[in-house]
Amino acid sequence: MTIGTRIFYCILLFLFYNASEAQELLSLNREEAEAIFLEQNLSLMAEKLEIPKAEALVLQAKVWPNPSLSIEEVNLWATQSQREPHGEELPPLFGNKGRYQQFSVGLEQLILTAGKRKKLLALEQVGADKAQQYFEDLLRSLKIEFRHQLTQMQYLQLNLQVYQQQLQALKYLVESYKNQVKQGHIAKGEYIRLKALEMEFNKESNDLKRELHGVEKELKLLMRLPATTQLTITEAGFKPPLHQNGLSPLSQLLKLAASSRPDLKLAQLNQEEYHRLYTYERAKRVPDVTLKAGYDRGGSILYNFIGFGLEIDLPIFDRNKGNIQAAALGREQSQIMLDQKSLAVENEIALAYQNLEDALSFLQGIDPEYETTLEQLLENYNKNFAAKHIGLLEYIDFLDAYLENKKIILEAGKELLLRKEELNYAVGQDIIK
């Protein structure tokens, strides 16, 4: 089944899950699960809408201010003096109508000076760029959270599998010892000790299941899957084929982060925003001009008066000094924050790089044949214990050592995956697949 087919299946499952009470089993590998997450995550959908919202503000900044039309001094009826035989009359408007009608019409247009419109457009464009980077930063944060949950789920599933396999063998031995006790061949104390071990394994299995269900819930929320879905992640990809020679030099990763980290780009955009805001506030010192044109019918000695004019504020009291100073301080502050963020990014990458190297060295230090040897030894111990060639204490000691070593091997694979994703997160892109 292709990734696209699985995504389509999950969408149908989401739409029709109310129609069935039975749980739907969905088994995915890491790549398929991430494809559904990127397609269906509600937080990403909501944040992505911020980008066209910011672009709409850029579009709004491009338009000119609307002209203003006013109609004034309209008399709705004639006075008594106008109706007298020698009263004042005006030329009719339509036929014989409007001989006593006076009105004026005005038209005004605001003209922005000092390039304010262009500077405001540049300022809003920074806002649109920031919206894009906010989305990228959210995607980066959700992606590492999602991948960590995938890794945790794989680890818990494999760990639970180990306990369930041993629990199955123990149940067989417990039943065998129970029959032996009834026949009087062995002491009841050995049976009780073995039964206690079975209960301990049952408890560990239940604890792992409870933790696994919590991780499954988080993954279904991130993937927008219905609650009735029973999700499992396949084992593929739990141990990525990494080696130290495949890691890029640290200096190269530091350069790559400068053009990849969304939060670093946001800090750069904040500085650019304050720079453009400072330019815009300085431009606002220059007063805007309002052009005027007017027509007055019967309001003066001229029956049809047409006049022109302009209006301009006099910058006597308000020269926008406060806003200019605030923008200048914001520009200085944003530069400090950019330097701080750059330093933090470099240290994050260096730490993630070192942690990945340590995790890789530890995993490579484990003999590839060691896990196979462990399984063979376990099989031999089970046979020898069932045949009473070894005692109960020796068998339990080996089981403890076996489980501890299996846990160490699984945690080594889990640690490598976590450290790999932390380095990807620190750099800002998937440099290690």
CSV table of C-alpha atoms in Angstrom, one decimal:
chain,number,residue,atom,x,y,z
A,1,MET,CA,0.0,0.0,0.0
A,2,THR,CA,1.4,3.4,-1.0
A,3,ILE,CA,1.7,6.3,1.4
A,4,GLY,CA,-1.0,8.2,-0.5
A,5,THR,CA,-3.3,5.3,-0.3
A,6,ARG,CA,-2.8,5.0,3.5
A,7,ILE,CA,-3.4,8.7,3.9
A,8,PHE,CA,-6.7,8.4,2.0
A,9,TYR,CA,-7.6,5.4,4.1
A,10,CYS,CA,-6.9,7.4,7.3
A,11,ILE,CA,-9.1,10.3,6.1
A,12,LEU,CA,-12.0,7.9,5.4
A,13,LEU,CA,-11.4,6.3,8.8
A,14,PHE,CA,-11.6,9.8,10.4
A,15,LEU,CA,-14.8,10.7,8.5
A,16,PHE,CA,-16.7,7.5,9.3
A,17,TYR,CA,-15.4,6.3,12.6
A,18,ASN,CA,-18.7,7.1,14.4
A,19,ALA,CA,-20.4,4.5,12.2
A,20,SER,CA,-18.5,1.6,14.0
A,21,GLU,CA,-17.7,0.9,17.6
A,22,ALA,CA,-15.1,-1.7,16.7
A,23,GLN,CA,-11.4,-0.7,16.8
A,24,GLU,CA,-9.6,-0.3,13.5
A,25,LEU,CA,-6.1,-1.7,13.4
A,26,LEU,CA,-3.6,0.6,11.5
A,27,SER,CA,0.0,-0.6,11.1
A,28,LEU,CA,2.4,2.0,9.6
A,29,ASN,CA,6.1,2.4,9.2
A,30,ARG,CA,7.8,5.7,10.3
A,31,GLU,CA,7.7,7.3,6.8
A,32,GLU,CA,4.0,6.5,6.3
A,33,ALA,CA,3.1,7.8,9.8
A,34,GLU,CA,4.9,11.1,9.2
A,35,ALA,CA,3.2,11.5,5.8
A,36,ILE,CA,-0.2,11.3,7.5
A,37,PHE,CA,1.0,13.7,10.3
A,38,LEU,CA,2.2,16.3,7.7
A,39,GLU,CA,-1.1,16.0,5.9
A,40,GLN,CA,-3.6,15.9,8.8
A,41,ASN,CA,-2.1,17.8,11.8
A,42,LEU,CA,-4.6,20.4,12.9
A,43,SER,CA,-2.0,22.7,14.5
A,44,LEU,CA,-0.1,22.9,11.2
A,45,MET,CA,-3.3,23.5,9.3
A,46,ALA,CA,-4.2,26.4,11.5
A,47,GLU,CA,-0.7,28.0,11.5
A,48,LYS,CA,-0.5,27.7,7.7
A,49,LEU,CA,-3.5,30.0,7.4
A,50,GLU,CA,-1.5,32.7,9.0
A,51,ILE,CA,0.6,33.0,5.8
A,52,PRO,CA,-2.2,34.1,3.5
A,53,LYS,CA,-3.5,36.4,6.3
A,54,ALA,CA,-0.1,38.1,6.4
A,55,GLU,CA,0.0,38.2,2.6
A,56,ALA,CA,-3.4,39.9,2.6
A,57,LEU,CA,-2.0,42.7,4.7
A,58,VAL,CA,0.8,43.2,2.1
A,59,LEU,CA,-1.9,43.4,-0.6
A,60,GLN,CA,-3.8,46.0,1.5
A,61,ALA,CA,-0.6,48.1,1.9
A,62,LYS,CA,-0.3,48.4,-1.8
A,63,VAL,CA,-3.6,50.3,-2.4
A,64,TRP,CA,-3.9,54.1,-2.4
A,65,PRO,CA,-6.2,55.8,0.2
A,66,ASN,CA,-9.7,56.2,-1.1
A,67,PRO,CA,-10.8,59.7,-2.3
A,68,SER,CA,-13.4,61.4,-0.2
A,69,LEU,CA,-16.7,62.8,-1.6
A,70,SER,CA,-18.9,65.2,0.3
A,71,ILE,CA,-22.2,66.9,-0.5
A,72,GLU,CA,-23.1,69.8,1.7
A,73,GLU,CA,-25.3,72.9,2.1
A,74,VAL,CA,-28.3,71.3,0.5
A,75,ASN,CA,-31.5,73.1,1.2
A,76,LEU,CA,-34.6,70.9,1.0
A,77,TRP,CA,-37.2,73.7,0.6
A,78,ALA,CA,-37.3,77.3,-0.6
A,79,THR,CA,-37.7,80.2,1.7
A,80,GLN,CA,-40.6,82.6,1.6
A,81,SER,CA,-38.4,85.4,0.2
A,82,GLN,CA,-37.3,83.2,-2.6
A,83,ARG,CA,-40.9,82.5,-3.6
A,84,GLU,CA,-41.8,86.2,-3.8
A,85,PRO,CA,-42.2,87.7,-7.3
A,86,HIS,CA,-38.8,89.2,-7.2
A,87,GLY,CA,-37.1,86.6,-5.1
A,88,GLU,CA,-33.7,85.3,-5.8
A,89,GLU,CA,-33.7,82.4,-8.3
A,90,LEU,CA,-31.1,80.1,-9.8
A,91,PRO,CA,-31.0,78.5,-13.2
A,92,PRO,CA,-33.1,75.4,-13.2
A,93,LEU,CA,-31.4,72.0,-12.9
A,94,PHE,CA,-33.8,69.8,-14.8
A,95,GLY,CA,-36.6,71.4,-16.9
A,96,ASN,CA,-38.2,73.9,-14.5
A,97,LYS,CA,-36.9,72.2,-11.4
A,98,GLY,CA,-34.2,73.3,-9.0
A,99,ARG,CA,-34.5,77.1,-9.4
A,100,TYR,CA,-34.3,77.5,-5.6
A,101,GLN,CA,-31.9,74.6,-4.9
A,102,GLN,CA,-28.4,75.2,-3.4
A,103,PHE,CA,-25.7,72.6,-2.7
A,104,SER,CA,-22.0,72.1,-2.8
A,105,VAL,CA,-19.9,69.1,-3.7
A,106,GLY,CA,-16.3,68.5,-2.5
A,107,LEU,CA,-13.7,65.9,-3.5
A,108,GLU,CA,-10.6,65.2,-1.5
A,109,GLN,CA,-7.6,62.9,-2.1
A,110,LEU,CA,-4.9,62.1,0.4
A,111,ILE,CA,-1.4,62.0,-1.1
A,112,LEU,CA,1.2,60.1,1.0
A,113,THR,CA,4.6,61.9,1.0
A,114,ALA,CA,8.2,60.7,1.7
A,115,GLY,CA,7.5,57.3,0.2
A,116,LYS,CA,5.3,56.2,3.2
A,117,ARG,CA,3.3,53.8,1.1
A,118,LYS,CA,6.4,52.1,-0.2
A,119,LYS,CA,7.9,51.9,3.2
A,120,LEU,CA,4.7,50.5,4.8
A,121,LEU,CA,4.5,47.9,2.0
A,122,ALA,CA,8.1,46.9,2.9
A,123,LEU,CA,7.2,46.7,6.6
A,124,GLU,CA,4.2,44.5,5.9
A,125,GLN,CA,6.3,42.2,3.6
A,126,VAL,CA,8.5,41.5,6.6
A,127,GLY,CA,5.3,40.4,8.5
A,128,ALA,CA,4.5,38.0,5.7
A,129,ASP,CA,8.0,36.6,5.8
A,130,LYS,CA,7.7,36.2,9.5
A,131,ALA,CA,4.4,34.3,9.2
A,132,GLN,CA,6.2,31.8,6.9
A,133,GLN,CA,9.0,31.3,9.4
A,134,TYR,CA,6.5,30.9,12.3
A,135,PHE,CA,5.0,28.1,10.3
A,136,GLU,CA,8.4,26.5,9.6
A,137,ASP,CA,9.3,26.8,13.3
A,138,LEU,CA,6.1,25.2,14.4
A,139,LEU,CA,6.6,22.4,11.8
A,140,ARG,CA,10.1,21.9,13.1
A,141,SER,CA,9.0,21.7,16.7
A,142,LEU,CA,6.0,19.4,16.0
A,143,LYS,CA,8.2,17.2,13.7
A,144,ILE,CA,10.8,16.4,16.4
A,145,GLU,CA,8.0,15.8,19.0
A,146,PHE,CA,6.3,13.5,16.5
A,147,ARG,CA,9.5,11.6,15.7
A,148,HIS,CA,10.4,11.3,19.4
A,149,GLN,CA,6.9,9.7,20.0
A,150,LEU,CA,7.5,7.3,17.1
A,151,THR,CA,10.8,6.3,18.5
A,152,GLN,CA,9.3,5.9,22.0
A,153,MET,CA,6.5,3.8,20.6
A,154,GLN,CA,8.9,1.5,18.7
A,155,TYR,CA,11.0,1.1,21.8
A,156,LEU,CA,8.1,0.3,24.0
A,157,GLN,CA,6.7,-2.2,21.5
A,158,LEU,CA,10.0,-4.0,21.2
A,159,ASN,CA,10.5,-4.0,25.0
A,160,LEU,CA,7.0,-5.3,25.5
A,161,GLN,CA,7.7,-8.0,23.0
A,162,VAL,CA,10.7,-9.2,25.0
A,163,TYR,CA,8.7,-9.4,28.2
A,164,GLN,CA,5.8,-11.1,26.6
A,165,GLN,CA,8.1,-13.7,25.0
A,166,GLN,CA,9.6,-14.5,28.4
A,167,LEU,CA,6.2,-14.4,30.1
A,168,GLN,CA,5.0,-17.1,27.7
A,169,ALA,CA,8.0,-19.3,28.5
A,170,LEU,CA,7.5,-18.6,32.2
A,171,LYS,CA,3.8,-19.6,32.1
A,172,TYR,CA,4.8,-22.9,30.6
A,173,LEU,CA,7.4,-23.5,33.3
A,174,VAL,CA,5.0,-22.4,36.1
A,175,GLU,CA,2.4,-24.8,34.8
A,176,SER,CA,5.0,-27.6,34.7
A,177,TYR,CA,6.2,-26.8,38.2
A,178,LYS,CA,2.6,-26.7,39.5
A,179,ASN,CA,2.1,-30.3,38.2
A,180,GLN,CA,5.5,-31.3,39.7
A,181,VAL,CA,4.4,-29.9,43.1
A,182,LYS,CA,1.1,-31.8,43.0
A,183,GLN,CA,3.1,-35.0,42.3
A,184,GLY,CA,5.5,-34.2,45.2
A,185,HIS,CA,8.6,-34.2,42.9
A,186,ILE,CA,9.7,-30.6,43.9
A,187,ALA,CA,9.3,-28.3,46.8
A,188,LYS,CA,6.5,-25.8,46.8
A,189,GLY,CA,8.9,-22.9,47.6
A,190,GLU,CA,10.4,-23.2,44.1
A,191,TYR,CA,7.0,-23.1,42.5
A,192,ILE,CA,6.1,-20.0,44.6
A,193,ARG,CA,9.3,-18.2,43.6
A,194,LEU,CA,8.7,-19.0,39.9
A,195,LYS,CA,5.1,-17.8,40.2
A,196,ALA,CA,6.3,-14.6,41.8
A,197,LEU,CA,8.6,-14.0,38.9
A,198,GLU,CA,5.7,-14.5,36.5
A,199,MET,CA,3.6,-11.9,38.4
A,200,GLU,CA,6.6,-9.5,38.3
A,201,PHE,CA,6.8,-10.0,34.5
A,202,ASN,CA,3.0,-9.5,34.3
A,203,LYS,CA,3.4,-6.2,36.2
A,204,GLU,CA,6.2,-5.0,33.9
A,205,SER,CA,4.2,-5.9,30.8
A,206,ASN,CA,1.2,-4.0,32.1
A,207,ASP,CA,3.3,-1.0,33.0
A,208,LEU,CA,4.8,-1.0,29.4
A,209,LYS,CA,1.3,-1.3,27.9
A,210,ARG,CA,0.0,1.6,29.9
A,211,GLU,CA,3.0,3.7,28.8
A,212,LEU,CA,2.5,2.5,25.2
A,213,HIS,CA,-1.2,3.6,25.3
A,214,GLY,CA,-0.2,7.1,26.4
A,215,VAL,CA,2.3,7.4,23.5
A,216,GLU,CA,-0.3,6.0,21.1
A,217,LYS,CA,-2.8,8.6,22.2
A,218,GLU,CA,-0.3,11.4,21.5
A,219,LEU,CA,0.5,10.1,18.1
A,220,LYS,CA,-3.2,9.8,17.1
A,221,LEU,CA,-3.7,13.3,18.2
A,222,LEU,CA,-0.7,14.5,16.1
A,223,MET,CA,-1.9,12.5,13.2
A,224,ARG,CA,-5.6,13.4,13.6
A,225,LEU,CA,-6.7,9.8,13.8
A,226,PRO,CA,-10.0,8.8,15.5
A,227,ALA,CA,-9.8,7.5,19.0
A,228,THR,CA,-11.1,4.1,17.8
A,229,THR,CA,-8.0,3.4,15.8
A,230,GLN,CA,-5.5,0.9,17.2
A,231,LEU,CA,-2.1,2.2,16.0
A,232,THR,CA,1.1,0.2,15.7
A,233,ILE,CA,4.5,1.3,14.3
A,234,THR,CA,6.6,-1.3,12.5
A,235,GLU,CA,10.1,-2.1,13.7
A,236,ALA,CA,11.7,-0.7,10.4
A,237,GLY,CA,13.9,2.3,10.9
A,238,PHE,CA,14.4,1.8,14.7
A,239,LYS,CA,18.2,1.3,14.1
A,240,PRO,CA,19.3,3.7,11.4
A,241,PRO,CA,22.4,2.8,9.5
A,242,LEU,CA,24.7,5.5,10.8
A,243,HIS,CA,28.4,5.6,11.2
A,244,GLN,CA,30.8,8.4,12.3
A,245,ASN,CA,32.4,8.9,9.0
A,246,GLY,CA,28.9,9.8,7.6
A,247,LEU,CA,28.5,12.8,9.8
A,248,SER,CA,29.2,16.2,8.2
A,249,PRO,CA,31.9,18.4,9.9
A,250,LEU,CA,30.6,20.6,12.7
A,251,SER,CA,31.8,23.8,11.0
A,252,GLN,CA,29.7,22.9,7.9
A,253,LEU,CA,26.6,22.3,10.1
A,254,LEU,CA,27.0,25.7,11.8
A,255,LYS,CA,27.0,27.4,8.4
A,256,LEU,CA,24.0,25.4,7.2
A,257,ALA,CA,22.0,26.4,10.3
A,258,ALA,CA,22.4,30.1,9.5
A,259,SER,CA,20.2,29.6,6.4
A,260,SER,CA,18.0,26.8,7.8
A,261,ARG,CA,16.9,27.6,11.3
A,262,PRO,CA,13.4,29.3,11.3
A,263,ASP,CA,13.9,30.8,14.7
A,264,LEU,CA,17.2,32.3,13.6
A,265,LYS,CA,15.5,33.7,10.5
A,266,LEU,CA,12.8,35.1,12.7
A,267,ALA,CA,15.4,36.9,14.8
A,268,GLN,CA,16.9,38.3,11.6
A,269,LEU,CA,13.5,39.3,10.4
A,270,ASN,CA,12.8,41.1,13.7
A,271,GLN,CA,15.9,43.1,13.1
A,272,GLU,CA,14.8,43.9,9.6
A,273,GLU,CA,11.3,44.8,10.8
A,274,TYR,CA,12.6,47.3,13.3
A,275,HIS,CA,14.9,48.8,10.6
A,276,ARG,CA,12.0,49.3,8.3
A,277,LEU,CA,9.8,50.5,11.1
A,278,TYR,CA,12.5,53.1,11.9
A,279,THR,CA,12.5,54.2,8.3
A,280,TYR,CA,8.8,54.4,8.2
A,281,GLU,CA,8.5,56.4,11.4
A,282,ARG,CA,11.1,58.9,10.1
A,283,ALA,CA,9.1,59.3,6.9
A,284,LYS,CA,6.0,60.1,9.0
A,285,ARG,CA,7.7,63.4,10.1
A,286,VAL,CA,6.9,64.7,6.7
A,287,PRO,CA,3.3,65.8,6.6
A,288,ASP,CA,0.9,64.3,4.0
A,289,VAL,CA,-0.9,66.5,1.5
A,290,THR,CA,-4.7,66.5,0.9
A,291,LEU,CA,-5.7,67.8,-2.6
A,292,LYS,CA,-9.2,69.3,-2.8
A,293,ALA,CA,-11.7,70.2,-5.5
A,294,GLY,CA,-15.1,71.8,-4.9
A,295,TYR,CA,-18.2,72.9,-6.6
A,296,ASP,CA,-20.7,75.3,-5.0
A,297,ARG,CA,-24.1,76.1,-6.6
A,298,GLY,CA,-25.6,79.3,-5.4
A,299,GLY,CA,-23.4,79.7,-2.3
A,300,SER,CA,-21.7,82.9,-3.4
A,301,ILE,CA,-21.9,85.7,-5.9
A,302,LEU,CA,-21.1,83.0,-8.5
A,303,TYR,CA,-23.9,80.7,-9.3
A,304,ASN,CA,-21.6,77.8,-10.3
A,305,PHE,CA,-18.4,78.2,-8.3
A,306,ILE,CA,-15.5,75.7,-8.9
A,307,GLY,CA,-12.5,75.9,-6.7
A,308,PHE,CA,-9.3,73.9,-5.8
A,309,GLY,CA,-7.1,73.7,-2.7
A,310,LEU,CA,-4.8,71.6,-0.6
A,311,GLU,CA,-4.5,70.8,3.1
A,312,ILE,CA,-1.3,70.0,5.0
A,313,ASP,CA,-0.5,69.5,8.7
A,314,LEU,CA,2.0,71.9,10.2
A,315,PRO,CA,4.6,69.8,12.1
A,316,ILE,CA,5.0,72.2,15.0
A,317,PHE,CA,4.1,70.2,18.1
A,318,ASP,CA,4.2,66.6,16.8
A,319,ARG,CA,7.3,65.5,14.9
A,320,ASN,CA,6.9,61.8,15.7
A,321,LYS,CA,10.0,61.9,17.9
A,322,GLY,CA,8.7,59.3,20.4
A,323,ASN,CA,7.9,56.7,17.8
A,324,ILE,CA,11.2,57.3,16.0
A,325,GLN,CA,13.1,56.8,19.2
A,326,ALA,CA,11.1,53.6,20.1
A,327,ALA,CA,11.9,52.2,16.7
A,328,ALA,CA,15.6,53.0,17.0
A,329,LEU,CA,15.7,51.3,20.4
A,330,GLY,CA,13.9,48.3,19.0
A,331,ARG,CA,16.4,48.1,16.2
A,332,GLU,CA,19.3,48.1,18.7
A,333,GLN,CA,17.5,45.5,20.9
A,334,SER,CA,16.7,43.2,18.0
A,335,GLN,CA,20.4,43.2,17.1
A,336,ILE,CA,21.3,42.1,20.6
A,337,MET,CA,18.7,39.3,20.5
A,338,LEU,CA,20.0,38.2,17.1
A,339,ASP,CA,23.5,37.9,18.5
A,340,GLN,CA,22.1,35.9,21.4
A,341,LYS,CA,20.1,33.6,19.2
A,342,SER,CA,23.1,33.0,16.9
A,343,LEU,CA,25.3,32.1,19.9
A,344,ALA,CA,22.6,29.8,21.3
A,345,VAL,CA,22.1,28.0,17.9
A,346,GLU,CA,25.9,27.3,17.7
A,347,ASN,CA,26.0,25.9,21.1
A,348,GLU,CA,22.8,23.8,20.5
A,349,ILE,CA,24.4,22.3,17.4
A,350,ALA,CA,27.7,21.6,19.1
A,351,LEU,CA,25.9,19.8,21.9
A,352,ALA,CA,23.6,17.8,19.7
A,353,TYR,CA,26.6,16.8,17.5
A,354,GLN,CA,28.6,15.6,20.5
A,355,ASN,CA,25.6,13.7,21.9
A,356,LEU,CA,25.1,12.0,18.6
A,357,GLU,CA,28.7,11.0,18.3
A,358,ASP,CA,28.6,9.5,21.9
A,359,ALA,CA,25.4,7.6,21.1
A,360,LEU,CA,26.8,6.3,17.9
A,361,SER,CA,30.1,5.2,19.6
A,362,PHE,CA,28.1,3.4,22.3
A,363,LEU,CA,26.0,1.5,19.8
A,364,GLN,CA,28.9,0.6,17.6
A,365,GLY,CA,30.7,-0.7,20.7
A,366,ILE,CA,28.0,-3.5,21.0
A,367,ASP,CA,29.1,-6.6,19.2
A,368,PRO,CA,26.6,-7.2,16.3
A,369,GLU,CA,26.5,-10.9,17.3
A,370,TYR,CA,26.0,-10.2,21.0
A,371,GLU,CA,22.2,-10.1,20.7
A,372,THR,CA,22.1,-13.3,18.8
A,373,THR,CA,24.3,-14.9,21.4
A,374,LEU,CA,21.9,-13.7,24.1
A,375,GLU,CA,19.0,-15.3,22.4
A,376,GLN,CA,20.8,-18.6,22.0
A,377,LEU,CA,21.9,-18.6,25.7
A,378,LEU,CA,18.3,-17.9,26.8
A,379,GLU,CA,17.1,-20.8,24.8
A,380,ASN,CA,19.7,-23.1,26.4
A,381,TYR,CA,18.9,-21.8,29.9
A,382,ASN,CA,15.2,-22.5,29.3
A,383,LYS,CA,15.9,-26.0,28.2
A,384,ASN,CA,18.4,-26.7,31.0
A,385,PHE,CA,16.1,-25.3,33.7
A,386,ALA,CA,13.2,-27.3,32.4
A,387,ALA,CA,15.4,-30.4,32.5
A,388,LYS,CA,16.6,-29.5,36.0
A,389,HIS,CA,20.2,-29.2,34.9
A,390,ILE,CA,20.4,-25.8,36.6
A,391,GLY,CA,18.8,-24.4,39.7
A,392,LEU,CA,16.1,-21.8,40.0
A,393,LEU,CA,18.4,-19.1,41.4
A,394,GLU,CA,20.9,-19.5,38.5
A,395,TYR,CA,18.0,-19.3,36.0
A,396,ILE,CA,16.5,-16.2,37.6
A,397,ASP,CA,20.0,-14.5,37.7
A,398,PHE,CA,20.4,-15.2,34.0
A,399,LEU,CA,16.9,-13.9,33.2
A,400,ASP,CA,17.7,-10.6,35.0
A,401,ALA,CA,20.9,-10.3,33.1
A,402,TYR,CA,19.2,-11.1,29.8
A,403,LEU,CA,16.5,-8.6,30.3
A,404,GLU,CA,18.9,-5.9,31.4
A,405,ASN,CA,21.1,-6.5,28.4
A,406,LYS,CA,18.1,-6.5,26.0
A,407,LYS,CA,17.0,-3.2,27.6
A,408,ILE,CA,20.5,-1.7,27.1
A,409,ILE,CA,20.6,-2.7,23.4
A,410,LEU,CA,17.1,-1.3,22.8
A,411,GLU,CA,17.9,1.9,24.7
A,412,ALA,CA,21.1,2.3,22.6
A,413,GLY,CA,19.0,2.2,19.4
A,414,LYS,CA,16.4,4.6,20.9
A,415,GLU,CA,19.1,7.0,22.1
A,416,LEU,CA,20.7,7.1,18.6
A,417,LEU,CA,17.4,7.9,17.0
A,418,LEU,CA,16.7,10.6,19.6
A,419,ARG,CA,20.1,12.2,19.2
A,420,LYS,CA,19.9,12.1,15.4
A,421,GLU,CA,16.6,14.0,15.4
A,422,GLU,CA,17.9,16.5,17.9
A,423,LEU,CA,20.8,17.3,15.6
A,424,ASN,CA,18.4,17.6,12.7
A,425,TYR,CA,16.3,19.9,14.9
A,426,ALA,CA,19.3,22.0,15.9
A,427,VAL,CA,20.5,22.4,12.3
A,428,GLY,CA,17.0,23.2,11.0
A,429,GLN,CA,16.7,20.5,8.3
A,430,ASP,CA,17.0,16.8,7.9
A,431,ILE,CA,20.7,16.4,7.3
A,432,ILE,CA,20.5,12.8,8.5
A,433,LYS,CA,17.7,10.6,7.2
